[in-house]
């Protein structure tokens, strides 16, 4: 349906003698679809930015849904020069094709038609950091479209905006928890998920801001559920994890299960960093850092770099044993008062 509308739109622009120089196609992004383009109108010999809300565009009445804004020539020249200067970087097709093989949603496509050369860039959810030469182009295009989609620009450029809670999802499912509509999971996945949930393989599960963070076996699983739009977004650091693990976490969420993470705060270069901690071994504290596993060395506790650590009773005993064996009883006496013991 959206592809049909895009074909009709392109043909319509040709008839209007408008050449597309750069365009951004946004498909199924939180269930919305948009088209944004830098175009050159041959009739008036001016550049304009075109915005089209594809979801509401009627195929028989296209012109009524085209929203234009003129753009300064200096801005156009800057965008084209920036993209051209990076040509050696993006010539390889593999560099430009970074779409997620497991997720069709949050589709982003950027096409450039400059100096007789055409290049297509494909990704999902956000602009990769190595596509930094497209950053200013995306910003400039969004500056010339309705403010209603400004938040979308922030999401697309999240990796450049130091969004601390950013998660690049592996799957996006249409579900409706209120109606128990979980048809995206097969019967086998449901049965396996029920077994995972029943055998306590979910070690931790806690909601942090708008996301659920879990540890299933030894894997990180992060879920985000958009109640209004019925979207379940899923991430795991283990790309081979089965959907049954996601279903198990969904069951736990529906049952209001809370298994709080241990909380660790550490000071690095005068900056206080907070982590979700899920285990301790003789190397240190196992934490979630940028959605991946990281080990905070045990020596950081001994050297006083860890400003606070909220730990369960069970793991506090484990920590005590590790510190005494690796260091000494005296060292344990020094650090134990900085620990906050919590019931899990």
XYZ file of C-alpha atoms in Angstrom:
344
model
C 0.000 0.000 0.000
C 2.702 2.507 1.017
C 4.931 1.431 -1.874
C 2.043 2.019 -4.284
C 1.574 5.514 -2.886
C 5.281 6.224 -3.249
C 5.235 5.168 -6.917
C 2.234 7.402 -7.597
C 3.905 10.278 -5.755
C 7.120 9.962 -7.772
C 5.183 9.950 -11.048
C 3.205 12.973 -9.898
C 6.402 14.902 -9.135
C 7.776 14.108 -12.593
C 4.650 15.564 -14.181
C 5.085 18.683 -12.058
C 8.655 18.973 -13.355
C 10.096 18.556 -9.893
C 13.355 16.639 -9.584
C 14.082 14.804 -6.348
C 17.641 15.542 -5.195
C 17.554 13.833 -1.791
C 14.686 11.995 -0.171
C 13.957 10.296 3.125
C 11.396 7.496 3.212
C 10.068 6.548 6.651
C 7.989 3.368 6.843
C 6.134 1.859 9.781
C 7.882 4.078 12.332
C 5.617 3.709 15.362
C 3.014 2.732 12.725
C 3.413 6.000 10.777
C 4.737 6.623 7.258
C 6.234 9.825 5.845
C 8.050 11.074 2.780
C 10.459 14.032 2.959
C 12.446 15.298 -0.016
C 14.635 18.079 -1.302
C 13.245 18.867 -4.767
C 14.110 21.284 -7.543
C 11.198 22.833 -9.414
C 12.130 23.499 -13.046
C 9.161 25.833 -13.612
C 10.298 28.405 -11.064
C 13.930 27.213 -10.781
C 13.805 27.012 -6.995
C 14.645 24.383 -4.386
C 11.947 23.301 -1.929
C 11.535 20.729 0.826
C 8.530 18.476 0.374
C 6.714 16.730 3.222
C 4.007 14.118 2.623
C 2.043 12.238 5.339
C 1.668 8.989 3.412
C -0.903 7.453 5.742
C -3.578 10.018 4.915
C -2.559 10.765 1.319
C -5.322 9.832 -1.106
C -4.106 8.276 -4.323
C -6.621 10.175 -6.472
C -5.979 13.545 -4.855
C -2.230 13.638 -4.233
C -1.617 17.378 -4.587
C -3.817 18.220 -1.619
C -1.385 16.404 0.690
C 1.882 17.939 -0.494
C 3.423 20.372 1.985
C 6.263 22.566 0.634
C 8.688 25.043 2.134
C 11.318 26.988 0.222
C 14.935 26.475 1.265
C 17.931 28.801 0.854
C 20.401 27.920 -1.881
C 23.252 28.125 0.631
C 21.649 25.356 2.695
C 21.220 23.201 -0.397
C 24.841 23.719 -1.450
C 26.082 22.810 2.012
C 24.078 19.552 2.046
C 25.271 18.535 -1.413
C 28.910 19.383 -0.688
C 28.863 17.453 2.593
C 27.442 14.350 0.929
C 29.783 14.595 -2.062
C 32.880 14.966 0.119
C 32.068 11.658 1.835
C 31.634 9.702 -1.401
C 34.742 7.582 -0.885
C 33.325 6.478 2.463
C 29.955 5.260 1.206
C 30.781 3.863 -2.240
C 30.680 0.279 -0.950
C 27.100 -1.009 -1.008
C 27.555 -2.967 2.223
C 28.271 0.307 4.021
C 24.957 1.743 2.787
C 22.816 -1.355 3.391
C 22.418 -1.661 7.144
C 18.817 -2.785 7.381
C 17.801 -5.078 10.233
C 17.136 -8.568 8.841
C 14.770 -9.478 11.684
C 12.668 -6.297 11.662
C 10.751 -4.630 8.843
C 9.374 -1.847 11.038
C 11.159 1.463 11.681
C 12.405 1.382 8.099
C 14.528 4.323 6.957
C 15.648 4.865 3.380
C 17.695 7.794 2.115
C 18.237 8.296 -1.608
C 20.683 10.798 -3.086
C 20.608 11.889 -6.733
C 23.591 14.201 -7.087
C 25.746 14.932 -10.172
C 24.183 12.067 -12.111
C 24.958 9.466 -9.420
C 22.326 7.644 -7.377
C 22.945 6.088 -3.963
C 20.515 4.329 -1.640
C 21.034 4.080 2.135
C 18.875 1.689 4.163
C 18.723 1.187 7.928
C 16.189 0.814 10.754
C 15.225 3.006 13.685
C 18.142 5.444 13.682
C 20.977 6.772 11.572
C 24.166 4.720 12.210
C 27.015 6.727 13.727
C 29.227 6.075 10.701
C 26.670 7.912 8.545
C 27.569 11.161 10.314
C 27.960 12.929 6.944
C 24.155 12.685 6.590
C 23.457 14.257 9.983
C 23.240 17.871 8.790
C 21.110 16.857 5.818
C 18.548 15.130 8.045
C 18.477 18.083 10.441
C 18.038 20.578 7.593
C 15.216 18.597 5.999
C 13.349 18.365 9.304
C 13.816 22.109 9.889
C 11.661 22.652 6.792
C 8.767 20.330 7.633
C 5.881 20.684 10.143
C 6.880 20.723 13.817
C 4.564 17.798 14.482
C 7.337 15.416 13.372
C 10.214 17.097 15.256
C 10.280 14.291 17.836
C 10.715 11.833 14.985
C 13.885 13.673 13.968
C 15.253 13.231 17.495
C 14.573 9.499 17.349
C 16.236 9.104 13.955
C 19.323 10.975 15.206
C 19.329 9.417 18.683
C 22.852 8.015 18.377
C 24.190 11.526 17.774
C 22.261 13.117 20.634
C 23.782 11.163 23.561
C 20.497 9.472 24.421
C 21.550 7.378 27.415
C 18.596 4.983 27.334
C 18.794 4.373 23.583
C 18.122 0.800 22.459
C 18.383 -0.440 18.871
C 15.688 -3.105 18.679
C 15.929 -6.505 16.994
C 12.180 -7.080 16.616
C 8.995 -5.044 16.551
C 5.701 -6.879 17.079
C 2.075 -5.768 16.838
C 0.427 -6.903 20.065
C -2.427 -5.850 22.310
C -1.915 -6.828 25.925
C -5.336 -5.501 26.919
C -7.026 -8.031 24.596
C -4.413 -10.707 25.204
C -3.568 -10.525 21.496
C -0.134 -12.175 21.336
C -0.565 -13.869 17.982
C 2.969 -12.976 16.884
C 4.160 -15.946 18.948
C 3.677 -19.479 17.637
C 2.138 -22.259 19.735
C 5.582 -23.792 20.216
C 7.095 -20.452 21.291
C 4.240 -19.957 23.757
C 4.750 -23.404 25.301
C 8.529 -22.977 25.554
C 8.063 -19.488 26.989
C 5.726 -20.832 29.658
C 8.367 -23.410 30.644
C 11.075 -20.734 30.860
C 8.833 -18.626 33.092
C 7.826 -21.587 35.262
C 11.417 -22.714 35.847
C 12.594 -19.331 37.168
C 15.058 -18.726 34.346
C 14.196 -15.024 34.518
C 16.765 -13.829 37.055
C 15.973 -10.111 37.001
C 13.098 -8.025 35.677
C 12.644 -4.343 36.365
C 11.025 -1.394 34.634
C 13.399 1.544 34.189
C 11.707 4.633 32.759
C 9.733 3.318 29.754
C 11.569 0.003 29.263
C 11.664 -3.393 30.920
C 15.152 -4.790 31.557
C 15.530 -8.517 32.177
C 18.152 -11.214 32.522
C 16.997 -14.540 31.089
C 19.578 -17.217 31.849
C 22.697 -15.148 31.066
C 21.174 -12.984 28.331
C 20.045 -9.366 28.457
C 16.493 -8.801 27.205
C 14.973 -5.324 26.889
C 11.313 -4.738 26.051
C 9.424 -1.548 25.293
C 5.637 -1.652 25.012
C 3.682 1.185 23.430
C 0.200 0.761 24.880
C -1.443 3.402 22.670
C -0.214 1.880 19.403
C 0.058 -1.756 20.446
C 3.756 -2.109 19.600
C 6.177 -4.406 21.406
C 9.846 -3.658 20.650
C 12.444 -6.210 21.722
C 16.229 -6.281 22.059
C 18.708 -8.906 23.283
C 22.484 -8.883 23.408
C 22.289 -12.532 22.241
C 21.184 -12.359 18.609
C 20.519 -16.109 18.567
C 17.982 -15.975 21.398
C 14.577 -17.497 20.607
C 11.259 -15.662 20.674
C 10.153 -17.989 23.466
C 12.440 -16.015 25.810
C 10.650 -12.812 24.857
C 7.309 -14.488 25.517
C 8.510 -15.594 28.948
C 9.351 -11.976 29.822
C 5.941 -10.857 28.515
C 4.275 -13.390 30.842
C 6.303 -12.056 33.755
C 5.314 -8.472 32.952
C 1.638 -9.434 32.685
C 1.920 -11.103 36.107
C 3.498 -7.926 37.537
C 6.652 -9.824 38.473
C 9.392 -7.568 39.823
C 12.930 -8.877 40.369
C 14.988 -5.777 41.038
C 18.532 -5.429 39.797
C 21.331 -4.538 42.160
C 22.311 -0.888 41.723
C 25.919 0.185 41.410
C 27.210 3.764 41.265
C 30.795 4.485 40.295
C 32.733 7.719 39.916
C 34.906 7.942 36.797
C 36.713 11.140 35.869
C 34.517 13.189 38.228
C 31.406 11.734 36.588
C 28.948 9.535 38.466
C 27.742 6.543 36.451
C 24.868 4.265 37.471
C 24.563 0.626 36.408
C 22.121 -2.256 36.681
C 24.126 -5.112 38.216
C 23.069 -8.748 37.955
C 25.951 -10.846 39.273
C 29.345 -10.853 40.995
C 32.397 -13.017 40.367
C 36.102 -12.882 41.239
C 36.713 -10.470 38.345
C 34.138 -7.957 39.515
C 30.562 -6.791 39.067
C 28.573 -7.885 36.008
C 26.526 -4.913 34.820
C 24.513 -3.716 31.841
C 26.391 -0.987 29.994
C 24.978 0.458 26.768
C 22.738 -2.637 26.595
C 25.733 -4.994 26.628
C 27.528 -6.926 29.365
C 30.372 -5.196 31.164
C 32.551 -6.084 34.143
C 33.331 -3.392 36.725
C 36.631 -4.580 38.283
C 36.533 -5.609 41.921
C 39.518 -3.349 42.588
C 37.249 -0.334 41.981
C 35.420 -1.275 45.172
C 38.678 -1.728 47.069
C 40.045 1.604 45.782
C 36.885 3.472 46.764
C 35.764 4.358 43.245
C 32.345 2.768 43.800
C 30.351 5.371 45.686
C 27.389 3.088 46.463
C 26.214 -0.444 45.826
C 22.757 -1.790 46.626
C 23.127 -5.558 46.868
C 20.863 -8.462 47.827
C 21.614 -10.469 50.969
C 22.551 -13.548 48.953
C 25.045 -11.771 46.724
C 26.433 -9.764 49.621
C 27.565 -13.055 51.147
C 29.101 -14.043 47.821
C 30.863 -10.684 47.573
C 32.208 -11.044 51.116
C 33.701 -14.441 50.302
C 35.277 -13.173 47.057
C 36.843 -10.093 48.684
C 38.215 -12.076 51.618
C 39.713 -14.730 49.331
C 41.124 -12.344 46.744
C 42.218 -9.595 49.133
C 41.855 -9.902 52.899
C 39.516 -9.702 55.871
C 40.862 -6.203 56.542
C 39.884 -5.038 53.060
C 36.384 -6.429 53.523
C 36.015 -4.529 56.795
C 36.964 -1.328 54.953
C 34.398 -1.650 52.171
C 31.436 -3.444 53.740
C 29.976 -0.294 55.294
C 29.607 1.281 51.845
C 27.198 -1.487 50.792
C 23.440 -1.176 51.079
C 21.764 -4.526 51.712
C 18.417 -4.967 49.998
C 15.898 -7.731 49.819
C 15.686 -8.907 46.188
